[in-house]
Amino acid sequence: MHIVLTRPIHTSEARRLRDAGHEVTELAGPDGLPPAWIAPHCAGADAIISHLTDTIDAAVLATPGLRVVANVAAGYDNIDLRAAASHDIVVTHTPGVLTEASADLALALMLAVARHVPAEDATVRSGSTGPWQLLHEPMGTDLSGAVLGIVGMGRIGRATAWRARFGFGMEVLYTSRRPHPEAEEQLNATRVPLEALLRRSDIVSLHIALTEETRHLIKMDTLALMKPGAILVNTARGGLIRRRTSPTP
C-alpha cells in the first residue's frame, strides 16, 4: 500500500508502516497544506494520513485508487465527507486521545486569563516590576466559586467541567443538543439554553464540533450577552467564533 503523510508523524509509527511493507511518502510544505498542493502529490496513493490543518477536498479525494483518509484529529471538518462517500473512501479520525490534555489546556487558559499570567510574565521579563501596591496590581479574578458555562457536554466538555467543579468549586452550566443526566448528577450541572448560559457565566468554554450549524456561533450579538469581564475559552475550532474582518465605522 502507498501511504501519503501530509506532514511527519512520530518516527516510530512511520517506521512501523514501512516495516509492514508499505511505501510511505512524507510531504513537506507550508503549514495548513492547501488541497491544490496536496492533490498532485497523492497520485498513486492508496491512503492518506492527514492532519486537521490540511484541507482534503473533492480534488484530493478524486485521486484514482484512494481508499482511506485517516485524520490525526478528534474531528474531521477539514475533510469533504460527501466527496469521500461519493468515491467510497473510508474516513477515520482519532476521538478520545486528547480528552484529558484538552481539558487541562482549557483550565490552563482560564487561569492564564483570569490571573493575567501572560501580561504579568511580560512585565517580569521586561524588568519593569516595581513595589507591590494593593490597589494598583492586576489582582485578577477568582475561579473558585465562579460560574462556568460549557458549550457542548461531550468527552472534553465533561472532563473540563469535572476539573472546574471539583478543583475550583465552580458552578457548572451547560448547553447541549441533548441532556446529560450523568453529568448533571455527578457535577451538579444544569442544562440551560445558550442565551441563558452566556448571560449567567463568568467563563464560557467551547467544546463542540465545527459544522454549518455551529460555524460563527459566537459573534458580536452573542458576545454582547456575556457579562462585562467574562472570559471566553475556545479549545475546539477557530471557526466557532466569527472574527471582525473590518473596523467598526
PDB file of C-alpha atoms in Angstrom:
ATOM      1  CA  MET A   1       0.000   0.000   0.000  1.00  0.00           C
ATOM      2  CA  HIS A   2       1.202   3.508  -0.835  1.00  0.00           C
ATOM      3  CA  ILE A   3       0.540   5.863   2.095  1.00  0.00           C
ATOM      4  CA  VAL A   4       0.975   9.630   1.887  1.00  0.00           C
ATOM      5  CA  LEU A   5       1.612  11.559   5.108  1.00  0.00           C
ATOM      6  CA  THR A   6       0.616  15.198   4.712  1.00  0.00           C
ATOM      7  CA  ARG A   7       3.174  16.024   7.416  1.00  0.00           C
ATOM      8  CA  PRO A   8       5.524  13.957   9.586  1.00  0.00           C
ATOM      9  CA  ILE A   9       4.152  11.682  12.295  1.00  0.00           C
ATOM     10  CA  HIS A  10       6.113  10.039  15.118  1.00  0.00           C
ATOM     11  CA  THR A  11       9.215   8.393  13.688  1.00  0.00           C
ATOM     12  CA  SER A  12       8.402   5.075  15.370  1.00  0.00           C
ATOM     13  CA  GLU A  13       4.947   4.957  13.763  1.00  0.00           C
ATOM     14  CA  ALA A  14       6.253   5.815  10.303  1.00  0.00           C
ATOM     15  CA  ARG A  15       8.813   3.039  10.756  1.00  0.00           C
ATOM     16  CA  ARG A  16       6.050   0.575  11.664  1.00  0.00           C
ATOM     17  CA  LEU A  17       4.290   1.363   8.401  1.00  0.00           C
ATOM     18  CA  ARG A  18       7.455   0.847   6.379  1.00  0.00           C
ATOM     19  CA  ASP A  19       8.379  -2.331   8.288  1.00  0.00           C
ATOM     20  CA  ALA A  20       4.932  -3.685   7.403  1.00  0.00           C
ATOM     21  CA  GLY A  21       5.867  -3.352   3.739  1.00  0.00           C
ATOM     22  CA  HIS A  22       4.052  -0.111   2.909  1.00  0.00           C
ATOM     23  CA  GLU A  23       5.501   2.614   0.735  1.00  0.00           C
ATOM     24  CA  VAL A  24       5.396   5.846   2.768  1.00  0.00           C
ATOM     25  CA  THR A  25       5.708   9.327   1.285  1.00  0.00           C
ATOM     26  CA  GLU A  26       6.066  12.269   3.663  1.00  0.00           C
ATOM     27  CA  LEU A  27       5.122  15.656   2.254  1.00  0.00           C
ATOM     28  CA  ALA A  28       6.949  18.803   3.267  1.00  0.00           C
ATOM     29  CA  GLY A  29       5.117  22.021   2.653  1.00  0.00           C
ATOM     30  CA  PRO A  30       3.554  25.082   4.265  1.00  0.00           C
ATOM     31  CA  ASP A  31       1.535  24.736   7.437  1.00  0.00           C
ATOM     32  CA  GLY A  32      -2.064  24.015   6.602  1.00  0.00           C
ATOM     33  CA  LEU A  33      -1.421  22.390   3.240  1.00  0.00           C
ATOM     34  CA  PRO A  34      -3.859  23.676   0.590  1.00  0.00           C
ATOM     35  CA  PRO A  35      -5.653  20.989  -1.427  1.00  0.00           C
ATOM     36  CA  ALA A  36      -4.151  22.292  -4.678  1.00  0.00           C
ATOM     37  CA  TRP A  37      -0.744  21.454  -3.228  1.00  0.00           C
ATOM     38  CA  ILE A  38      -1.766  18.099  -1.769  1.00  0.00           C
ATOM     39  CA  ALA A  39      -3.628  16.615  -4.736  1.00  0.00           C
ATOM     40  CA  PRO A  40      -0.702  16.315  -7.208  1.00  0.00           C
ATOM     41  CA  HIS A  41       1.441  14.622  -4.551  1.00  0.00           C
ATOM     42  CA  CYS A  42      -1.171  11.937  -3.896  1.00  0.00           C
ATOM     43  CA  ALA A  43      -1.113  10.351  -7.340  1.00  0.00           C
ATOM     44  CA  GLY A  44      -0.973   6.593  -6.865  1.00  0.00           C
ATOM     45  CA  ALA A  45      -1.761   6.759  -3.147  1.00  0.00           C
ATOM     46  CA  ASP A  46      -3.979   4.137  -1.530  1.00  0.00           C
ATOM     47  CA  ALA A  47      -4.227   6.022   1.760  1.00  0.00           C
ATOM     48  CA  ILE A  48      -3.642   9.498   3.166  1.00  0.00           C
ATOM     49  CA  ILE A  49      -2.799  10.266   6.773  1.00  0.00           C
ATOM     50  CA  SER A  50      -3.833  13.909   7.205  1.00  0.00           C
ATOM     51  CA  HIS A  51      -3.862  16.483   9.967  1.00  0.00           C
ATOM     52  CA  LEU A  52      -6.623  18.859  10.977  1.00  0.00           C
ATOM     53  CA  THR A  53      -4.848  21.807   9.337  1.00  0.00           C
ATOM     54  CA  ASP A  54      -4.890  20.101   5.920  1.00  0.00           C
ATOM     55  CA  THR A  55      -7.925  20.607   3.682  1.00  0.00           C
ATOM     56  CA  ILE A  56      -8.869  17.347   1.987  1.00  0.00           C
ATOM     57  CA  ASP A  57     -11.362  18.422  -0.659  1.00  0.00           C
ATOM     58  CA  ALA A  58     -13.048  16.830  -3.657  1.00  0.00           C
ATOM     59  CA  ALA A  59      -9.953  17.249  -5.846  1.00  0.00           C
ATOM     60  CA  VAL A  60      -7.803  15.287  -3.419  1.00  0.00           C
ATOM     61  CA  LEU A  61     -10.498  12.673  -2.881  1.00  0.00           C
ATOM     62  CA  ALA A  62     -10.799  12.128  -6.646  1.00  0.00           C
ATOM     63  CA  THR A  63      -7.338  10.516  -6.617  1.00  0.00           C
ATOM     64  CA  PRO A  64      -7.730   7.204  -8.504  1.00  0.00           C
ATOM     65  CA  GLY A  65      -7.271   4.226  -6.199  1.00  0.00           C
ATOM     66  CA  LEU A  66      -7.516   6.200  -2.965  1.00  0.00           C
ATOM     67  CA  ARG A  67      -9.283   4.085  -0.356  1.00  0.00           C
ATOM     68  CA  VAL A  68      -8.703   5.622   3.078  1.00  0.00           C
ATOM     69  CA  VAL A  69      -8.144   9.042   4.635  1.00  0.00           C
ATOM     70  CA  ALA A  70      -7.026   8.759   8.263  1.00  0.00           C
ATOM     71  CA  ASN A  71      -7.261  12.112  10.046  1.00  0.00           C
ATOM     72  CA  VAL A  72      -4.984  12.705  13.029  1.00  0.00           C
ATOM     73  CA  ALA A  73      -7.574  14.719  14.950  1.00  0.00           C
ATOM     74  CA  ALA A  74     -10.679  14.293  17.076  1.00  0.00           C
ATOM     75  CA  GLY A  75     -12.753  15.974  14.373  1.00  0.00           C
ATOM     76  CA  TYR A  76     -12.875  15.822  10.590  1.00  0.00           C
ATOM     77  CA  ASP A  77     -14.281  19.176   9.486  1.00  0.00           C
ATOM     78  CA  ASN A  78     -11.227  19.583   7.229  1.00  0.00           C
ATOM     79  CA  ILE A  79     -12.441  16.699   5.029  1.00  0.00           C
ATOM     80  CA  ASP A  80     -15.212  16.816   2.430  1.00  0.00           C
ATOM     81  CA  LEU A  81     -17.231  13.845   3.679  1.00  0.00           C
ATOM     82  CA  ARG A  82     -19.732  13.949   0.806  1.00  0.00           C
ATOM     83  CA  ALA A  83     -16.964  13.727  -1.759  1.00  0.00           C
ATOM     84  CA  ALA A  84     -15.371  10.883   0.213  1.00  0.00           C
ATOM     85  CA  ALA A  85     -18.662   8.972   0.255  1.00  0.00           C
ATOM     86  CA  SER A  86     -19.148   9.507  -3.480  1.00  0.00           C
ATOM     87  CA  HIS A  87     -15.785   7.803  -4.110  1.00  0.00           C
ATOM     88  CA  ASP A  88     -16.367   5.059  -1.489  1.00  0.00           C
ATOM     89  CA  ILE A  89     -13.417   6.337   0.545  1.00  0.00           C
ATOM     90  CA  VAL A  90     -13.341   5.490   4.241  1.00  0.00           C
ATOM     91  CA  VAL A  91     -12.600   8.424   6.564  1.00  0.00           C
ATOM     92  CA  THR A  92     -11.275   7.747  10.049  1.00  0.00           C
ATOM     93  CA  HIS A  93     -10.282  10.003  12.933  1.00  0.00           C
ATOM     94  CA  THR A  94      -8.850   9.735  16.451  1.00  0.00           C
ATOM     95  CA  PRO A  95     -11.545  10.582  19.018  1.00  0.00           C
ATOM     96  CA  GLY A  96     -10.730  10.434  22.706  1.00  0.00           C
ATOM     97  CA  VAL A  97      -6.945  10.564  22.522  1.00  0.00           C
ATOM     98  CA  LEU A  98      -6.722  14.211  23.606  1.00  0.00           C
ATOM     99  CA  THR A  99      -9.657  14.403  26.004  1.00  0.00           C
ATOM    100  CA  GLU A 100      -7.645  14.881  29.191  1.00  0.00           C
ATOM    101  CA  ALA A 101      -4.999  17.048  27.544  1.00  0.00           C
ATOM    102  CA  SER A 102      -7.631  19.362  26.037  1.00  0.00           C
ATOM    103  CA  ALA A 103      -9.407  19.688  29.376  1.00  0.00           C
ATOM    104  CA  ASP A 104      -6.092  20.529  31.064  1.00  0.00           C
ATOM    105  CA  LEU A 105      -5.443  23.191  28.436  1.00  0.00           C
ATOM    106  CA  ALA A 106      -8.925  24.676  28.860  1.00  0.00           C
ATOM    107  CA  LEU A 107      -8.310  25.132  32.591  1.00  0.00           C
ATOM    108  CA  ALA A 108      -4.814  26.491  31.931  1.00  0.00           C
ATOM    109  CA  LEU A 109      -6.261  29.122  29.594  1.00  0.00           C
ATOM    110  CA  MET A 110      -8.929  30.074  32.122  1.00  0.00           C
ATOM    111  CA  LEU A 111      -6.287  30.590  34.798  1.00  0.00           C
ATOM    112  CA  ALA A 112      -3.970  32.451  32.422  1.00  0.00           C
ATOM    113  CA  VAL A 113      -6.665  34.986  31.528  1.00  0.00           C
ATOM    114  CA  ALA A 114      -8.264  35.240  34.968  1.00  0.00           C
ATOM    115  CA  ARG A 115      -4.901  35.852  36.659  1.00  0.00           C
ATOM    116  CA  HIS A 116      -3.304  37.940  33.859  1.00  0.00           C
ATOM    117  CA  VAL A 117      -0.469  35.435  33.519  1.00  0.00           C
ATOM    118  CA  PRO A 118       0.744  36.444  30.007  1.00  0.00           C
ATOM    119  CA  ALA A 119       0.738  40.166  30.804  1.00  0.00           C
ATOM    120  CA  GLU A 120       2.481  39.735  34.129  1.00  0.00           C
ATOM    121  CA  ASP A 121       5.021  37.340  32.642  1.00  0.00           C
ATOM    122  CA  ALA A 122       5.859  40.024  30.077  1.00  0.00           C
ATOM    123  CA  THR A 123       6.177  42.585  32.865  1.00  0.00           C
ATOM    124  CA  VAL A 124       8.609  40.408  34.806  1.00  0.00           C
ATOM    125  CA  ARG A 125      10.684  39.649  31.720  1.00  0.00           C
ATOM    126  CA  SER A 126      10.931  43.332  30.843  1.00  0.00           C
ATOM    127  CA  GLY A 127      12.288  44.091  34.307  1.00  0.00           C
ATOM    128  CA  SER A 128       9.634  46.727  34.902  1.00  0.00           C
ATOM    129  CA  THR A 129       8.221  45.276  38.106  1.00  0.00           C
ATOM    130  CA  GLY A 130       8.012  47.780  40.902  1.00  0.00           C
ATOM    131  CA  PRO A 131       6.993  47.749  44.546  1.00  0.00           C
ATOM    132  CA  TRP A 132       3.823  45.831  45.149  1.00  0.00           C
ATOM    133  CA  GLN A 133       0.744  48.022  45.600  1.00  0.00           C
ATOM    134  CA  LEU A 134      -2.579  46.614  46.681  1.00  0.00           C
ATOM    135  CA  LEU A 135      -4.812  48.859  44.598  1.00  0.00           C
ATOM    136  CA  HIS A 136      -2.588  49.113  41.542  1.00  0.00           C
ATOM    137  CA  GLU A 137      -1.712  45.495  40.839  1.00  0.00           C
ATOM    138  CA  PRO A 138      -3.878  43.481  38.383  1.00  0.00           C
ATOM    139  CA  MET A 139      -5.146  41.074  41.014  1.00  0.00           C
ATOM    140  CA  GLY A 140      -7.257  39.107  38.576  1.00  0.00           C
ATOM    141  CA  THR A 141     -10.397  37.069  39.089  1.00  0.00           C
ATOM    142  CA  ASP A 142     -11.062  34.055  41.294  1.00  0.00           C
ATOM    143  CA  LEU A 143     -12.053  30.838  39.574  1.00  0.00           C
ATOM    144  CA  SER A 144     -13.229  29.437  42.885  1.00  0.00           C
ATOM    145  CA  GLY A 145     -16.993  29.744  43.055  1.00  0.00           C
ATOM    146  CA  ALA A 146     -17.298  31.234  39.558  1.00  0.00           C
ATOM    147  CA  VAL A 147     -19.952  30.097  37.087  1.00  0.00           C
ATOM    148  CA  LEU A 148     -18.609  28.028  34.193  1.00  0.00           C
ATOM    149  CA  GLY A 149     -20.671  27.628  31.036  1.00  0.00           C
ATOM    150  CA  ILE A 150     -19.813  24.541  28.975  1.00  0.00           C
ATOM    151  CA  VAL A 151     -20.972  24.675  25.351  1.00  0.00           C
ATOM    152  CA  GLY A 152     -21.050  21.012  24.324  1.00  0.00           C
ATOM    153  CA  MET A 153     -21.027  18.383  27.081  1.00  0.00           C
ATOM    154  CA  GLY A 154     -19.102  15.698  25.209  1.00  0.00           C
ATOM    155  CA  ARG A 155     -15.997  13.916  26.493  1.00  0.00           C
ATOM    156  CA  ILE A 156     -13.837  17.027  26.617  1.00  0.00           C
ATOM    157  CA  GLY A 157     -16.629  19.216  27.934  1.00  0.00           C
ATOM    158  CA  ARG A 158     -17.291  16.774  30.782  1.00  0.00           C
ATOM    159  CA  ALA A 159     -13.589  16.455  31.589  1.00  0.00           C
ATOM    160  CA  THR A 160     -13.275  20.246  31.740  1.00  0.00           C
ATOM    161  CA  ALA A 161     -16.399  20.576  33.880  1.00  0.00           C
ATOM    162  CA  TRP A 162     -15.099  17.884  36.261  1.00  0.00           C
ATOM    163  CA  ARG A 163     -11.859  19.793  36.820  1.00  0.00           C
ATOM    164  CA  ALA A 164     -13.724  23.045  37.337  1.00  0.00           C
ATOM    165  CA  ARG A 165     -16.301  21.591  39.718  1.00  0.00           C
ATOM    166  CA  PHE A 166     -14.026  19.541  41.944  1.00  0.00           C
ATOM    167  CA  GLY A 167     -10.824  21.537  41.543  1.00  0.00           C
ATOM    168  CA  PHE A 168     -12.283  25.024  41.955  1.00  0.00           C
ATOM    169  CA  GLY A 169     -15.799  24.527  43.256  1.00  0.00           C
ATOM    170  CA  MET A 170     -17.261  26.200  40.188  1.00  0.00           C
ATOM    171  CA  GLU A 171     -20.953  26.107  39.382  1.00  0.00           C
ATOM    172  CA  VAL A 172     -21.439  24.337  36.049  1.00  0.00           C
ATOM    173  CA  LEU A 173     -24.000  25.276  33.426  1.00  0.00           C
ATOM    174  CA  TYR A 174     -24.090  23.571  30.060  1.00  0.00           C
ATOM    175  CA  THR A 175     -25.862  23.683  26.749  1.00  0.00           C
ATOM    176  CA  SER A 176     -26.086  20.648  24.504  1.00  0.00           C
ATOM    177  CA  ARG A 177     -28.289  19.104  21.828  1.00  0.00           C
ATOM    178  CA  ARG A 178     -29.402  16.504  24.346  1.00  0.00           C
ATOM    179  CA  PRO A 179     -29.444  16.284  28.135  1.00  0.00           C
ATOM    180  CA  HIS A 180     -26.649  14.506  30.010  1.00  0.00           C
ATOM    181  CA  PRO A 181     -28.238  13.130  33.205  1.00  0.00           C
ATOM    182  CA  GLU A 182     -24.996  11.506  34.365  1.00  0.00           C
ATOM    183  CA  ALA A 183     -23.087  14.795  34.145  1.00  0.00           C
ATOM    184  CA  GLU A 184     -25.945  16.583  35.898  1.00  0.00           C
ATOM    185  CA  GLU A 185     -25.830  14.083  38.750  1.00  0.00           C
ATOM    186  CA  GLN A 186     -22.040  13.836  39.098  1.00  0.00           C
ATOM    187  CA  LEU A 187     -21.214  17.509  38.569  1.00  0.00           C
ATOM    188  CA  ASN A 188     -24.449  19.106  39.771  1.00  0.00           C
ATOM    189  CA  ALA A 189     -24.546  20.657  36.308  1.00  0.00           C
ATOM    190  CA  THR A 190     -27.594  22.473  34.972  1.00  0.00           C
ATOM    191  CA  ARG A 191     -28.657  22.380  31.335  1.00  0.00           C
ATOM    192  CA  VAL A 192     -29.766  25.785  30.037  1.00  0.00           C
ATOM    193  CA  PRO A 193     -30.293  27.407  26.610  1.00  0.00           C
ATOM    194  CA  LEU A 194     -27.242  29.051  25.054  1.00  0.00           C
ATOM    195  CA  GLU A 195     -28.543  32.579  25.657  1.00  0.00           C
ATOM    196  CA  ALA A 196     -29.041  31.919  29.381  1.00  0.00           C
ATOM    197  CA  LEU A 197     -25.609  30.298  29.612  1.00  0.00           C
ATOM    198  CA  LEU A 198     -23.924  33.322  28.050  1.00  0.00           C
ATOM    199  CA  ARG A 199     -25.750  35.731  30.339  1.00  0.00           C
ATOM    200  CA  ARG A 200     -25.033  33.837  33.564  1.00  0.00           C
ATOM    201  CA  SER A 201     -21.497  32.501  33.085  1.00  0.00           C
ATOM    202  CA  ASP A 202     -18.302  34.114  34.321  1.00  0.00           C
ATOM    203  CA  ILE A 203     -16.362  31.828  31.975  1.00  0.00           C
ATOM    204  CA  VAL A 204     -17.629  30.198  28.779  1.00  0.00           C
ATOM    205  CA  SER A 205     -15.716  27.209  27.363  1.00  0.00           C
ATOM    206  CA  LEU A 206     -16.428  25.877  23.858  1.00  0.00           C
ATOM    207  CA  HIS A 207     -16.347  22.110  23.262  1.00  0.00           C
ATOM    208  CA  ILE A 208     -18.420  21.467  20.148  1.00  0.00           C
ATOM    209  CA  ALA A 209     -17.668  20.293  16.640  1.00  0.00           C
ATOM    210  CA  LEU A 210     -17.475  22.772  13.785  1.00  0.00           C
ATOM    211  CA  THR A 211     -20.467  22.277  11.487  1.00  0.00           C
ATOM    212  CA  GLU A 212     -22.530  24.544   9.277  1.00  0.00           C
ATOM    213  CA  GLU A 213     -24.898  24.906  12.225  1.00  0.00           C
ATOM    214  CA  THR A 214     -22.193  25.890  14.726  1.00  0.00           C
ATOM    215  CA  ARG A 215     -19.944  27.984  12.481  1.00  0.00           C
ATOM    216  CA  HIS A 216     -19.734  31.537  13.901  1.00  0.00           C
ATOM    217  CA  LEU A 217     -21.854  30.510  16.873  1.00  0.00           C
ATOM    218  CA  ILE A 218     -20.058  33.223  18.828  1.00  0.00           C
ATOM    219  CA  LYS A 219     -20.244  36.632  17.169  1.00  0.00           C
ATOM    220  CA  MET A 220     -20.927  40.230  18.147  1.00  0.00           C
ATOM    221  CA  ASP A 221     -24.545  39.749  19.224  1.00  0.00           C
ATOM    222  CA  THR A 222     -23.819  36.629  21.281  1.00  0.00           C
ATOM    223  CA  LEU A 223     -20.722  38.207  22.830  1.00  0.00           C
ATOM    224  CA  ALA A 224     -22.892  41.156  23.826  1.00  0.00           C
ATOM    225  CA  LEU A 225     -24.953  38.807  26.017  1.00  0.00           C
ATOM    226  CA  MET A 226     -21.963  37.952  28.202  1.00  0.00           C
ATOM    227  CA  LYS A 227     -21.143  39.697  31.471  1.00  0.00           C
ATOM    228  CA  PRO A 228     -18.612  42.549  31.351  1.00  0.00           C
ATOM    229  CA  GLY A 229     -15.238  40.971  32.063  1.00  0.00           C
ATOM    230  CA  ALA A 230     -16.409  37.420  31.326  1.00  0.00           C
ATOM    231  CA  ILE A 231     -13.868  35.044  29.811  1.00  0.00           C
ATOM    232  CA  LEU A 232     -14.316  33.042  26.600  1.00  0.00           C
ATOM    233  CA  VAL A 233     -12.128  29.957  26.067  1.00  0.00           C
ATOM    234  CA  ASN A 234     -12.086  28.031  22.796  1.00  0.00           C
ATOM    235  CA  THR A 235     -10.185  24.737  22.665  1.00  0.00           C
ATOM    236  CA  ALA A 236     -12.400  23.387  19.885  1.00  0.00           C
ATOM    237  CA  ARG A 237     -12.291  25.021  16.418  1.00  0.00           C
ATOM    238  CA  GLY A 238     -11.475  28.595  15.432  1.00  0.00           C
ATOM    239  CA  GLY A 239     -14.465  28.748  13.081  1.00  0.00           C
ATOM    240  CA  LEU A 240     -16.860  28.687  16.036  1.00  0.00           C
ATOM    241  CA  ILE A 241     -16.020  32.346  16.612  1.00  0.00           C
ATOM    242  CA  ARG A 242     -16.591  34.999  13.990  1.00  0.00           C
ATOM    243  CA  ARG A 243     -13.692  37.412  13.899  1.00  0.00           C
ATOM    244  CA  ARG A 244     -14.240  41.024  12.951  1.00  0.00           C
ATOM    245  CA  THR A 245     -12.749  41.487   9.482  1.00  0.00           C
ATOM    246  CA  SER A 246     -13.121  45.254   9.217  1.00  0.00           C
ATOM    247  CA  PRO A 247     -13.081  48.100  11.707  1.00  0.00           C
ATOM    248  CA  THR A 248     -16.360  49.343  13.107  1.00  0.00           C
ATOM    249  CA  PRO A 249     -17.460  52.511  11.305  1.00  0.00           C
TER     250      PRO A 249
END
